[in-house]
Amino acid sequence: MPIYSQKVMEHFMNPRNVGEIENADGIGEEGNPVCGDMMTFYIKVKNGRLEDVKYKTFGCGAAIAVSSMVSEMAKGKTLKEALKITPKLVADELEGLPKNKFHCSNLGAQALQKAIEDYQKKQAGGKV
Amino acid sequence: MKKVYLDNNSTTPLLPEVRDAMLPYLAEYFGNPSCLHEWGDAPREAIETARNQVASLIGAGPEEIIFTSSGTESNNFAVKGLAMAQQKKGKHIVVSAIEHFSVLNSAKTLEKMGFSYTTVPVDKVGLVDPEKVRKAIREDTTVVSIMHANGEVGTLQPIKEIAAITKGKGIVFHTDAVATAGTIPVNVKELGVDALSLAGNMFYGPKGVGALWLKRGTRIMPLLDGGVQEGGRRAGTENVPGIVGLGKAAELGKAQMTVRNEQMVKLRDRLIRELPARIDHVIVTGHAQNRLPGHASFCVEFVEGESMLMLLSSKGIAVTSGSACTSRSLLASHVLLAMGLPHEIAQGSLLFGLGINNTADDVDYVLEVLPPIVERLRQMSPLYSKFMKQGKGG
Ligand code: FES
């Protein structure tokens, strides 16, 4: 049996929303403490919603599929909704991840969260 | 789709001649070689034929060959069995930093039992410096275990030079020759070692069978207690078909070695020359020439090994990687780290294990398919974009 679900393979082979956003409203970078890999998320926010989500990923097949899935799940959501994307939800949407690859889904959810926090910080900073 | 198997470092395919030699021992010659009736005769003789074949492959005496279940068992047996047999003399052993886990973890187990061990480092290309082995040896050292070649970097170790150091010191020198025996000329007398491990599936024989060569007169403590198979040194009813296959593979390996290697070295050198020429920021790992004939290993910067491996696999190409993400333990290869490669570079590890079935076409196919795969992954790599932004100018 292949180690990855069909859904993971499909996202890995055709990752959505890859790239960087110029003048992004928020950037979140997360390193994987387990294997040393890295993910960077870029967001564009309009009227409290994630108008665009892009990312770059250095990591395994699961990490690439996770970032693709997170970007799809997050796009169009309000910030509040997007912050509710948990690693578990991402893994479920991918029809499961091998046990030792679960940490790769943390990477995606956390990088997105950091990007949103980065945006919120900038907003708060702007008001002062 | 084109299928190209380039993972002969993990295991080699079974040669049809080897399989044919094994089949009768999975059928009519099912008898237990220990039995004195007629059913025991053919299996017993077959084992002795295999023993001769394996002995002849490495220039040893047949009575010095002990059949085991794998290279891993041979290594466990050697490191633990030799250390334990001599514990009255001393309790210290020496290994290198790039040994297979069956050696490294055996050393760790011994440590828990009151032994101690010293790990000798390797240099950038994965070479052990014999002088460092000399320095690691103590009064109470009884066993030195340094591999002949490492399957991950392919570098051939100076076994003869190390043997000259251990000689006359009452030390048993074991070498893990799993990657070399049956592949390149291995002669135990020329190498000057006292014990040597080999495994069938590394040279077109079956899995689940290996051997330990032990120089006549060397004391070892058995790992398995039981009957008196293998001269009482390795109990358990023999894996007759496996042993027959190992013997046949040894015979063919010896006879065909020169021809096989001529072809493989050509393919290997083309890969080692061409990949870095076609892809920027590719590091060849291990020694450029002094390496296994079918072995080409690289680190591709800014990309991770598993994702390269998967994309290659989608093109029908089978390779392997020492990256942390590909290992079940999620640890970067201890071999690459021991050679001083930083974690992020080790992440881009890619190993090609050419075999006797590969052709120039296969190599061309890899050279055609890999550059766009790397390009694609780099386009989505944050490390690469950082490098392009900052690194390039200065
Ligand atoms: S990113 Fe390293 S295991 Fe997934």
PDB file of C-alpha atoms in Angstrom, chain A residues 4 9 12-13 15 18 20 29 34-35 37-38 40 56-62 64 100-101 103, chain B residues 302-304 306-307 310-311 314 324-325 328 330 344 347 376-377 379-383 385-386 389:
ATOM      1  CA  TYR A   4       0.026   8.480   1.217  1.00  0.00           C
ATOM      2  CA  MET A   9      -0.822  12.514  -3.763  1.00  0.00           C
ATOM      3  CA  PHE A  12       1.406  16.899  -3.940  1.00  0.00           C
ATOM      4  CA  MET A  13       1.395  16.411  -7.697  1.00  0.00           C
ATOM      5  CA  PRO A  15      -0.216  21.927  -5.480  1.00  0.00           C
ATOM      6  CA  VAL A  18       2.030  28.109  -4.811  1.00  0.00           C
ATOM      7  CA  GLU A  20       4.601  34.564  -2.898  1.00  0.00           C
ATOM      8  CA  GLU A  29       7.140  31.469   8.597  1.00  0.00           C
ATOM      9  CA  VAL A  34      11.242  17.682  14.044  1.00  0.00           C
ATOM     10  CA  CYS A  35      12.913  17.385  10.671  1.00  0.00           C
ATOM     11  CA  ASP A  37      11.804  21.821   7.219  1.00  0.00           C
ATOM     12  CA  MET A  38      10.133  25.113   6.467  1.00  0.00           C
ATOM     13  CA  THR A  40       6.140  30.386   4.565  1.00  0.00           C
ATOM     14  CA  LYS A  56       6.369  28.311  -0.268  1.00  0.00           C
ATOM     15  CA  THR A  57       7.354  24.988   1.195  1.00  0.00           C
ATOM     16  CA  PHE A  58      10.614  23.156   1.739  1.00  0.00           C
ATOM     17  CA  GLY A  59       9.715  19.712   2.905  1.00  0.00           C
ATOM     18  CA  CYS A  60       8.375  16.271   2.279  1.00  0.00           C
ATOM     19  CA  GLY A  61       5.455  15.202   0.131  1.00  0.00           C
ATOM     20  CA  ALA A  62       3.081  15.518   3.065  1.00  0.00           C
ATOM     21  CA  ILE A  64       3.660  20.129   0.258  1.00  0.00           C
ATOM     22  CA  ASN A 100       5.024  10.024  11.625  1.00  0.00           C
ATOM     23  CA  LYS A 101       3.951  12.744   9.190  1.00  0.00           C
ATOM     24  CA  HIS A 103       3.764  17.051  12.480  1.00  0.00           C
TER      25      HIS A 103
ATOM     26  CA  PHE B 302      17.158  23.962  -1.454  1.00  0.00           C
ATOM     27  CA  VAL B 303      14.928  20.930  -2.014  1.00  0.00           C
ATOM     28  CA  GLU B 304      13.998  17.995   0.146  1.00  0.00           C
ATOM     29  CA  GLU B 306      11.371  12.775  -0.253  1.00  0.00           C
ATOM     30  CA  SER B 307       9.606  15.171  -2.590  1.00  0.00           C
ATOM     31  CA  MET B 310       8.182  10.951  -5.099  1.00  0.00           C
ATOM     32  CA  LEU B 311       8.321  12.986  -8.274  1.00  0.00           C
ATOM     33  CA  SER B 314       5.872   9.322 -10.631  1.00  0.00           C
ATOM     34  CA  ALA B 324      15.164  13.294   7.587  1.00  0.00           C
ATOM     35  CA  CYS B 325      11.705  13.370   6.039  1.00  0.00           C
ATOM     36  CA  ARG B 328      10.814   6.706   9.589  1.00  0.00           C
ATOM     37  CA  LEU B 330      12.581  11.669  10.917  1.00  0.00           C
ATOM     38  CA  GLU B 344      19.391  21.558   5.378  1.00  0.00           C
ATOM     39  CA  GLN B 347      17.696  17.156   3.442  1.00  0.00           C
ATOM     40  CA  ARG B 376       9.751  22.743  -9.954  1.00  0.00           C
ATOM     41  CA  LEU B 377      10.516  22.074  -6.288  1.00  0.00           C
ATOM     42  CA  GLN B 379      10.185  27.282  -7.439  1.00  0.00           C
ATOM     43  CA  MET B 380       8.180  26.435  -4.370  1.00  0.00           C
ATOM     44  CA  SER B 381      11.066  26.377  -1.898  1.00  0.00           C
ATOM     45  CA  PRO B 382      11.324  29.264   0.572  1.00  0.00           C
ATOM     46  CA  LEU B 383      15.010  28.482   0.991  1.00  0.00           C
ATOM     47  CA  SER B 385      13.750  32.237  -2.907  1.00  0.00           C
ATOM     48  CA  LYS B 386      15.732  33.516   0.080  1.00  0.00           C
ATOM     49  CA  LYS B 389      17.119  37.340  -3.065  1.00  0.00           C
TER      50      LYS B 389
END
